[in-house]
Tab-separated table of N, CA and C in Angstrom:
chain	number	residue	atom	x	y	z
A	1	MET	N	0.841	-1.185	0.000
A	1	MET	CA	0.000	0.000	0.000
A	1	MET	C	0.882	1.243	0.000
A	2	PRO	N	0.683	2.148	-0.955
A	2	PRO	CA	1.501	3.366	-1.005
A	2	PRO	C	1.347	4.202	0.265
A	3	TYR	N	2.364	4.975	0.554
A	3	TYR	CA	2.367	5.818	1.749
A	3	TYR	C	1.462	7.038	1.603
A	4	ALA	N	1.079	7.379	0.379
A	4	ALA	CA	0.217	8.533	0.137
A	4	ALA	C	-0.885	8.131	-0.844
A	5	THR	N	-1.880	8.988	-0.968
A	5	THR	CA	-3.032	8.724	-1.833
A	5	THR	C	-3.264	9.909	-2.771
A	6	LEU	N	-4.166	9.716	-3.711
A	6	LEU	CA	-4.572	10.811	-4.590
A	6	LEU	C	-5.093	11.976	-3.761
A	7	GLU	N	-5.858	11.675	-2.731
A	7	GLU	CA	-6.408	12.730	-1.877
A	7	GLU	C	-5.291	13.532	-1.210
A	8	ASP	N	-4.207	12.852	-0.800
A	8	ASP	CA	-3.062	13.554	-0.208
A	8	ASP	C	-2.414	14.488	-1.229
A	9	LEU	N	-2.289	14.019	-2.463
A	9	LEU	CA	-1.726	14.863	-3.524
A	9	LEU	C	-2.594	16.089	-3.764
A	10	ILE	N	-3.901	15.880	-3.840
A	10	ILE	CA	-4.832	16.985	-4.077
A	10	ILE	C	-4.797	17.972	-2.918
A	11	GLU	N	-4.727	17.457	-1.693
A	11	GLU	CA	-4.667	18.337	-0.521
A	11	GLU	C	-3.430	19.224	-0.573
A	12	ARG	N	-2.317	18.674	-1.037
A	12	ARG	CA	-1.057	19.416	-1.060
A	12	ARG	C	-0.964	20.349	-2.265
A	13	ALA	N	-1.349	19.873	-3.447
A	13	ALA	CA	-1.113	20.625	-4.681
A	13	ALA	C	-2.356	21.274	-5.260
A	14	GLY	N	-3.512	20.800	-4.877
A	14	GLY	CA	-4.745	21.319	-5.456
A	14	GLY	C	-5.211	20.442	-6.609
A	15	GLU	N	-6.514	20.383	-6.766
A	15	GLU	CA	-7.097	19.521	-7.789
A	15	GLU	C	-6.695	19.941	-9.206
A	16	THR	N	-6.601	21.236	-9.441
A	16	THR	CA	-6.267	21.726	-10.773
A	16	THR	C	-4.878	21.245	-11.200
A	17	GLU	N	-3.886	21.405	-10.320
A	17	GLU	CA	-2.531	20.993	-10.673
A	17	GLU	C	-2.454	19.486	-10.911
A	18	ILE	N	-3.077	18.711	-10.041
A	18	ILE	CA	-3.015	17.251	-10.186
A	18	ILE	C	-3.700	16.822	-11.484
A	19	ARG	N	-4.801	17.461	-11.825
A	19	ARG	CA	-5.474	17.133	-13.089
A	19	ARG	C	-4.569	17.488	-14.269
A	20	GLN	N	-3.890	18.621	-14.201
A	20	GLN	CA	-3.015	19.044	-15.298
A	20	GLN	C	-1.845	18.087	-15.511
A	21	ILE	N	-1.292	17.537	-14.440
A	21	ILE	CA	-0.093	16.707	-14.581
A	21	ILE	C	-0.379	15.207	-14.621
A	22	ALA	N	-1.608	14.807	-14.310
A	22	ALA	CA	-1.904	13.366	-14.264
A	22	ALA	C	-3.045	12.948	-15.184
A	23	ASP	N	-3.598	13.867	-15.933
A	23	ASP	CA	-4.678	13.528	-16.873
A	23	ASP	C	-4.079	13.363	-18.260
A	24	ARG	N	-3.472	12.223	-18.506
A	24	ARG	CA	-2.760	12.005	-19.766
A	24	ARG	C	-3.714	11.726	-20.929
A	25	ASP	N	-4.920	11.203	-20.635
A	25	ASP	CA	-5.871	10.926	-21.722
A	25	ASP	C	-6.829	12.097	-21.959
A	26	ARG	N	-6.648	13.181	-21.214
A	26	ARG	CA	-7.415	14.423	-21.377
A	26	ARG	C	-8.926	14.240	-21.260
A	27	ASP	N	-9.352	13.432	-20.272
A	27	ASP	CA	-10.785	13.264	-20.049
A	27	ASP	C	-11.298	14.100	-18.870
A	28	GLY	N	-10.418	14.920	-18.298
A	28	GLY	CA	-10.831	15.813	-17.219
A	28	GLY	C	-10.603	15.266	-15.818
A	29	THR	N	-10.091	14.054	-15.697
A	29	THR	CA	-9.808	13.483	-14.366
A	29	THR	C	-8.396	12.872	-14.371
A	30	PRO	N	-7.739	12.902	-13.220
A	30	PRO	CA	-6.417	12.277	-13.140
A	30	PRO	C	-6.514	10.784	-13.462
A	31	ASP	N	-5.580	10.293	-14.247
A	31	ASP	CA	-5.575	8.877	-14.630
A	31	ASP	C	-5.094	8.034	-13.456
A	32	PRO	N	-5.907	7.080	-13.009
A	32	PRO	CA	-5.543	6.277	-11.838
A	32	PRO	C	-4.207	5.557	-11.984
A	33	GLU	N	-3.902	5.041	-13.175
A	33	GLU	CA	-2.646	4.312	-13.354
A	33	GLU	C	-1.441	5.249	-13.284
A	34	VAL	N	-1.600	6.485	-13.698
A	34	VAL	CA	-0.524	7.478	-13.628
A	34	VAL	C	-0.267	7.846	-12.169
A	35	ILE	N	-1.341	8.083	-11.438
A	35	ILE	CA	-1.226	8.396	-10.004
A	35	ILE	C	-0.593	7.222	-9.269
A	36	GLU	N	-1.088	6.018	-9.539
A	36	GLU	CA	-0.564	4.823	-8.857
A	36	GLU	C	0.923	4.639	-9.135
A	37	ALA	N	1.341	4.851	-10.377
A	37	ALA	CA	2.757	4.689	-10.723
A	37	ALA	C	3.622	5.707	-9.980
A	38	ALA	N	3.184	6.950	-9.906
A	38	ALA	CA	3.950	7.988	-9.204
A	38	ALA	C	4.023	7.694	-7.708
A	39	LEU	N	2.899	7.267	-7.121
A	39	LEU	CA	2.891	6.946	-5.695
A	39	LEU	C	3.743	5.714	-5.396
A	40	THR	N	3.754	4.751	-6.300
A	40	THR	CA	4.582	3.558	-6.124
A	40	THR	C	6.056	3.922	-6.241
A	41	ASP	N	6.398	4.774	-7.206
A	41	ASP	CA	7.785	5.246	-7.320
A	41	ASP	C	8.219	5.939	-6.035
A	42	ALA	N	7.345	6.780	-5.499
A	42	ALA	CA	7.657	7.488	-4.257
A	42	ALA	C	7.846	6.508	-3.104
A	43	GLU	N	6.952	5.538	-2.994
A	43	GLU	CA	7.062	4.547	-1.918
A	43	GLU	C	8.370	3.765	-2.028
A	44	ASN	N	8.726	3.364	-3.231
A	44	ASN	CA	9.965	2.615	-3.424
A	44	ASN	C	11.189	3.437	-3.029
A	45	LEU	N	11.191	4.709	-3.389
A	45	LEU	CA	12.305	5.575	-3.036
A	45	LEU	C	12.380	5.768	-1.520
A	46	VAL	N	11.246	6.023	-0.899
A	46	VAL	CA	11.212	6.177	0.563
A	46	VAL	C	11.714	4.898	1.223
A	47	ASN	N	11.229	3.753	0.775
A	47	ASN	CA	11.651	2.480	1.358
A	47	ASN	C	13.150	2.257	1.212
A	48	GLY	N	13.713	2.684	0.090
A	48	GLY	CA	15.142	2.528	-0.118
A	48	GLY	C	15.965	3.211	0.957
A	49	TYR	N	15.536	4.386	1.379
A	49	TYR	CA	16.250	5.107	2.434
A	49	TYR	C	15.872	4.596	3.826
A	50	VAL	N	14.586	4.419	4.067
A	50	VAL	CA	14.109	4.024	5.394
A	50	VAL	C	14.621	2.634	5.779
A	51	ALA	N	14.756	1.755	4.797
A	51	ALA	CA	15.194	0.384	5.070
A	51	ALA	C	16.608	0.320	5.632
A	52	ALA	N	17.380	1.405	5.483
A	52	ALA	CA	18.729	1.421	6.049
A	52	ALA	C	18.688	1.407	7.575
A	53	LYS	N	17.590	1.869	8.164
A	53	LYS	CA	17.494	1.948	9.628
A	53	LYS	C	16.296	1.227	10.221
A	54	TYR	N	15.259	0.986	9.430
A	54	TYR	CA	14.020	0.412	9.958
A	54	TYR	C	13.613	-0.821	9.175
A	55	ALA	N	12.991	-1.750	9.895
A	55	ALA	CA	12.442	-2.938	9.236
A	55	ALA	C	11.173	-2.529	8.490
A	56	LEU	N	11.016	-3.081	7.313
A	56	LEU	CA	9.832	-2.799	6.498
A	56	LEU	C	8.947	-4.038	6.460
A	57	PRO	N	7.653	-3.915	6.305
A	57	PRO	CA	6.897	-2.673	6.147
A	57	PRO	C	6.744	-1.947	7.481
A	58	LEU	N	6.582	-0.635	7.394
A	58	LEU	CA	6.354	0.164	8.596
A	58	LEU	C	5.005	-0.213	9.191
A	59	PRO	N	4.897	-0.267	10.525
A	59	PRO	CA	3.619	-0.650	11.139
A	59	PRO	C	2.492	0.347	10.856
A	60	SER	N	2.841	1.614	10.703
A	60	SER	CA	1.878	2.643	10.303
A	60	SER	C	2.664	3.704	9.543
A	61	VAL	N	1.951	4.571	8.855
A	61	VAL	CA	2.606	5.590	8.042
A	61	VAL	C	2.675	6.900	8.821
A	62	PRO	N	3.878	7.269	9.287
A	62	PRO	CA	4.006	8.564	9.958
A	62	PRO	C	3.698	9.705	8.993
A	63	ASP	N	3.202	10.810	9.527
A	63	ASP	CA	2.873	11.966	8.687
A	63	ASP	C	4.074	12.445	7.887
A	64	LEU	N	5.273	12.388	8.477
A	64	LEU	CA	6.476	12.793	7.748
A	64	LEU	C	6.682	11.947	6.501
A	65	VAL	N	6.484	10.651	6.615
A	65	VAL	CA	6.652	9.749	5.471
A	65	VAL	C	5.617	10.071	4.401
A	66	ARG	N	4.399	10.357	4.810
A	66	ARG	CA	3.346	10.726	3.856
A	66	ARG	C	3.725	12.024	3.134
A	67	THR	N	4.221	12.996	3.873
A	67	THR	CA	4.617	14.276	3.280
A	67	THR	C	5.744	14.081	2.270
A	68	TRP	N	6.749	13.289	2.640
A	68	TRP	CA	7.854	13.022	1.720
A	68	TRP	C	7.357	12.301	0.474
A	69	SER	N	6.462	11.355	0.652
A	69	SER	CA	5.917	10.601	-0.491
A	69	SER	C	5.147	11.511	-1.438
A	70	VAL	N	4.365	12.415	-0.892
A	70	VAL	CA	3.611	13.357	-1.719
A	70	VAL	C	4.574	14.250	-2.506
A	71	SER	N	5.615	14.747	-1.842
A	71	SER	CA	6.581	15.611	-2.525
A	71	SER	C	7.274	14.870	-3.666
A	72	ILE	N	7.633	13.618	-3.425
A	72	ILE	CA	8.314	12.827	-4.454
A	72	ILE	C	7.360	12.502	-5.602
A	73	ALA	N	6.156	12.056	-5.281
A	73	ALA	CA	5.182	11.707	-6.323
A	73	ALA	C	4.813	12.931	-7.160
A	74	ARG	N	4.649	14.050	-6.529
A	74	ARG	CA	4.304	15.287	-7.254
A	74	ARG	C	5.432	15.645	-8.227
A	75	TYR	N	6.662	15.509	-7.784
A	75	TYR	CA	7.809	15.778	-8.645
A	75	TYR	C	7.826	14.809	-9.830
A	76	VAL	N	7.574	13.543	-9.569
A	76	VAL	CA	7.548	12.526	-10.621
A	76	VAL	C	6.457	12.836	-11.638
A	77	LEU	N	5.307	13.289	-11.180
A	77	LEU	CA	4.193	13.592	-12.078
A	77	LEU	C	4.497	14.763	-13.013
A	78	HIS	N	5.359	15.659	-12.597
A	78	HIS	CA	5.759	16.790	-13.453
A	78	HIS	C	6.841	16.305	-14.409
A	79	ARG	N	6.487	15.412	-15.288
A	79	ARG	CA	7.470	14.753	-16.156
A	79	ARG	C	8.118	15.684	-17.168
A	80	ASN	N	7.522	16.814	-17.443
A	80	ASN	CA	8.095	17.761	-18.409
A	80	ASN	C	8.829	18.908	-17.725
A	81	GLY	N	9.205	18.701	-16.500
A	81	GLY	CA	9.920	19.735	-15.754
A	81	GLY	C	9.043	20.323	-14.668
A	82	ALA	N	9.486	20.161	-13.445
A	82	ALA	CA	8.720	20.644	-12.297
A	82	ALA	C	9.036	22.106	-12.017
A	83	PRO	N	8.036	22.846	-11.527
A	83	PRO	CA	8.308	24.221	-11.086
A	83	PRO	C	9.321	24.211	-9.936
A	84	GLU	N	9.956	25.348	-9.710
A	84	GLU	CA	10.996	25.441	-8.680
A	84	GLU	C	10.525	24.970	-7.317
A	85	TRP	N	9.308	25.361	-6.898
A	85	TRP	CA	8.836	25.005	-5.565
A	85	TRP	C	8.578	23.504	-5.436
A	86	VAL	N	8.175	22.856	-6.514
A	86	VAL	CA	7.963	21.402	-6.492
A	86	VAL	C	9.318	20.705	-6.413
A	87	GLU	N	10.283	21.196	-7.180
A	87	GLU	CA	11.628	20.628	-7.131
A	87	GLU	C	12.260	20.843	-5.757
A	88	ALA	N	12.031	22.006	-5.163
A	88	ALA	CA	12.573	22.282	-3.826
A	88	ALA	C	11.978	21.323	-2.794
A	89	ASP	N	10.663	21.071	-2.860
A	89	ASP	CA	10.021	20.103	-1.952
A	89	ASP	C	10.624	18.716	-2.125
A	90	TYR	N	10.855	18.332	-3.381
A	90	TYR	CA	11.443	17.026	-3.686
A	90	TYR	C	12.840	16.916	-3.074
A	91	LYS	N	13.648	17.927	-3.294
A	91	LYS	CA	15.021	17.909	-2.764
A	91	LYS	C	15.028	17.880	-1.241
A	92	GLU	N	14.115	18.604	-0.615
A	92	GLU	CA	14.008	18.578	0.849
A	92	GLU	C	13.611	17.190	1.342
A	93	ALA	N	12.701	16.542	0.624
A	93	ALA	CA	12.279	15.184	1.006
A	93	ALA	C	13.444	14.214	0.903
A	94	ILE	N	14.207	14.291	-0.174
A	94	ILE	CA	15.354	13.399	-0.361
A	94	ILE	C	16.401	13.666	0.717
A	95	ALA	N	16.669	14.919	1.016
A	95	ALA	CA	17.642	15.247	2.060
A	95	ALA	C	17.199	14.690	3.417
A	96	ALA	N	15.923	14.819	3.729
A	96	ALA	CA	15.408	14.286	4.991
A	96	ALA	C	15.507	12.760	5.018
A	97	LEU	N	15.201	12.124	3.894
A	97	LEU	CA	15.305	10.659	3.832
A	97	LEU	C	16.754	10.202	4.004
A	98	LYS	N	17.687	10.959	3.458
A	98	LYS	CA	19.104	10.633	3.668
A	98	LYS	C	19.460	10.747	5.145
A	99	ASP	N	18.870	11.738	5.820
A	99	ASP	CA	19.099	11.881	7.260
A	99	ASP	C	18.506	10.709	8.037
A	100	VAL	N	17.365	10.199	7.590
A	100	VAL	CA	16.781	9.008	8.221
A	100	VAL	C	17.745	7.837	8.058
A	101	ALA	N	18.266	7.656	6.861
A	101	ALA	CA	19.177	6.545	6.586
A	101	ALA	C	20.448	6.642	7.423
A	102	ARG	N	20.892	7.869	7.715
A	102	ARG	CA	22.098	8.057	8.528
A	102	ARG	C	21.792	8.031	10.022
A	103	GLY	N	20.521	7.967	10.362
A	103	GLY	CA	20.145	7.941	11.776
A	103	GLY	C	20.043	9.305	12.424
A	104	LEU	N	20.021	10.371	11.621
A	104	LEU	CA	19.918	11.723	12.164
A	104	LEU	C	18.473	12.129	12.421
A	105	ILE	N	17.537	11.483	11.741
A	105	ILE	CA	16.105	11.718	11.958
A	105	ILE	C	15.477	10.375	12.307
A	106	ALA	N	14.704	10.363	13.385
A	106	ALA	CA	13.962	9.153	13.763
A	106	ALA	C	12.517	9.322	13.319
A	107	LEU	N	11.942	8.253	12.823
A	107	LEU	CA	10.543	8.320	12.413
A	107	LEU	C	9.662	8.418	13.654
A	108	PRO	N	8.712	9.360	13.649
A	108	PRO	CA	7.831	9.526	14.809
A	108	PRO	C	6.793	8.409	14.881
A	109	VAL	N	6.277	8.203	16.074
A	109	VAL	CA	5.225	7.209	16.277
A	109	VAL	C	4.049	7.870	16.978
A	110	SER	N	2.880	7.299	16.787
A	110	SER	CA	1.680	7.800	17.443
A	110	SER	C	1.697	7.375	18.906
A	111	PRO	N	0.989	8.100	19.764
A	111	PRO	CA	0.924	7.699	21.171
A	111	PRO	C	0.397	6.266	21.301
A	112	GLY	N	1.069	5.480	22.124
A	112	GLY	CA	0.650	4.108	22.360
A	112	GLY	C	1.164	3.117	21.334
A	113	GLU	N	1.852	3.588	20.319
A	113	GLU	CA	2.367	2.710	19.268
A	113	GLU	C	3.842	2.429	19.532
A	114	THR	N	4.280	1.259	19.178
A	114	THR	CA	5.702	0.951	19.333
A	114	THR	C	6.458	1.460	18.112
A	115	PRO	N	7.681	1.933	18.307
A	115	PRO	CA	8.442	2.454	17.178
A	115	PRO	C	8.789	1.351	16.183
A	116	PRO	N	9.003	1.713	14.926
A	116	PRO	CA	9.415	0.713	13.946
A	116	PRO	C	10.726	0.073	14.390
A	117	ALA	N	10.874	-1.209	14.161
A	117	ALA	CA	12.071	-1.919	14.576
A	117	ALA	C	13.271	-1.435	13.786
A	118	GLU	N	14.360	-1.150	14.499
A	118	GLU	CA	15.583	-0.765	13.813
A	118	GLU	C	16.258	-2.006	13.272
A	119	MET	N	16.905	-1.832	12.155
A	119	MET	CA	17.631	-2.934	11.553
A	119	MET	C	18.864	-3.220	12.400
A	120	THR	N	19.148	-4.476	12.623
A	120	THR	CA	20.345	-4.859	13.354
A	120	THR	C	21.088	-5.902	12.545
A	121	GLY	N	22.294	-6.123	12.902
A	121	GLY	CA	23.077	-7.143	12.213
A	121	GLY	C	24.460	-6.629	11.893
A	122	THR	N	25.235	-7.473	11.299
A	122	THR	CA	26.603	-7.157	10.954
A	122	THR	C	26.689	-6.908	9.458
A	123	VAL	N	27.418	-5.886	9.107
A	123	VAL	CA	27.651	-5.592	7.705
A	123	VAL	C	28.970	-6.238	7.314
A	124	MET	N	28.924	-7.046	6.296
A	124	MET	CA	30.126	-7.723	5.815
A	124	MET	C	30.543	-7.069	4.503
A	125	ALA	N	31.849	-6.851	4.346
A	125	ALA	CA	32.360	-6.270	3.109
A	125	ALA	C	33.538	-7.106	2.637
A	126	ALA	N	33.641	-7.256	1.350
A	126	ALA	CA	34.752	-7.981	0.759
A	126	ALA	C	35.453	-7.074	-0.227
A	127	HIS	N	36.745	-7.274	-0.379
A	127	HIS	CA	37.497	-6.486	-1.345
A	127	HIS	C	38.530	-7.387	-1.997
A	128	PRO	N	38.974	-7.016	-3.168
A	128	PRO	CA	39.969	-7.846	-3.851
A	128	PRO	C	41.307	-7.754	-3.122
A	129	PRO	N	42.176	-8.721	-3.347
A	129	PRO	CA	43.483	-8.668	-2.703
A	129	PRO	C	44.252	-7.428	-3.158
A	130	THR	N	45.139	-6.946	-2.305
A	130	THR	CA	45.940	-5.768	-2.609
A	130	THR	C	46.901	-6.084	-3.743
A	131	VAL	N	46.934	-5.216	-4.730
A	131	VAL	CA	47.780	-5.430	-5.901
A	131	VAL	C	49.191	-4.904	-5.650
A	132	PHE	N	49.297	-3.708	-5.144
A	132	PHE	CA	50.604	-3.086	-4.936
A	132	PHE	C	50.962	-3.122	-3.458
A	133	THR	N	51.788	-4.057	-3.095
A	133	THR	CA	52.265	-4.169	-1.712
A	133	THR	C	53.760	-3.852	-1.714
A	134	PRO	N	54.328	-3.536	-0.559
A	134	PRO	CA	55.770	-3.248	-0.518
A	134	PRO	C	56.622	-4.394	-1.080
A	135	SER	N	56.223	-5.625	-0.793
A	135	SER	CA	57.040	-6.741	-1.293
A	135	SER	C	56.924	-6.881	-2.819
A	136	LYS	N	55.769	-6.605	-3.370
A	136	LYS	CA	55.599	-6.709	-4.825
A	136	LYS	C	56.291	-5.539	-5.556
A	137	LEU	N	56.453	-4.429	-4.864
A	137	LEU	CA	57.082	-3.252	-5.475
A	137	LEU	C	58.594	-3.208	-5.211
A	138	ARG	N	59.133	-4.224	-4.534
A	138	ARG	CA	60.557	-4.260	-4.225
A	138	ARG	C	61.334	-4.203	-5.544
A	139	GLY	N	62.315	-3.317	-5.580
A	139	GLY	CA	63.127	-3.168	-6.773
A	139	GLY	C	62.666	-2.045	-7.688
A	140	TRP	N	61.496	-1.523	-7.473
A	140	TRP	CA	60.992	-0.395	-8.274
A	140	TRP	C	61.282	0.892	-7.525
A	141	SER	N	62.007	1.770	-8.105
A	141	SER	CA	62.309	3.037	-7.433
A	141	SER	C	61.841	4.180	-8.266
């Protein structure tokens, strides 16, 4: 289930703007598949950052996550170039999501709700063997 809805987009941007950017068949209403694709893109992007610190799926959708999703989806819907304020909202959402991934912002919870589980575990990294070592470079001056 996407973190935001058509109603959230309309509340933020207004019905006129959403109709202009999501009515691809020009029938006077936003195309459901266009809206769904933008909201899914936004959810996937949010999950990519949030998953660095929290187990998914989130038990509930915090208002911050909904706001970020709306900003991202609105930017995606402006496929021919977003106005400055839409691009600024998008960039702010991405910056905040990066802060979530780094642990600088914690996702809020409603009263009585348990916080989303933080990811735990060990990160393993592998690298190729060292090519230039002092012993291999012996004799080269």
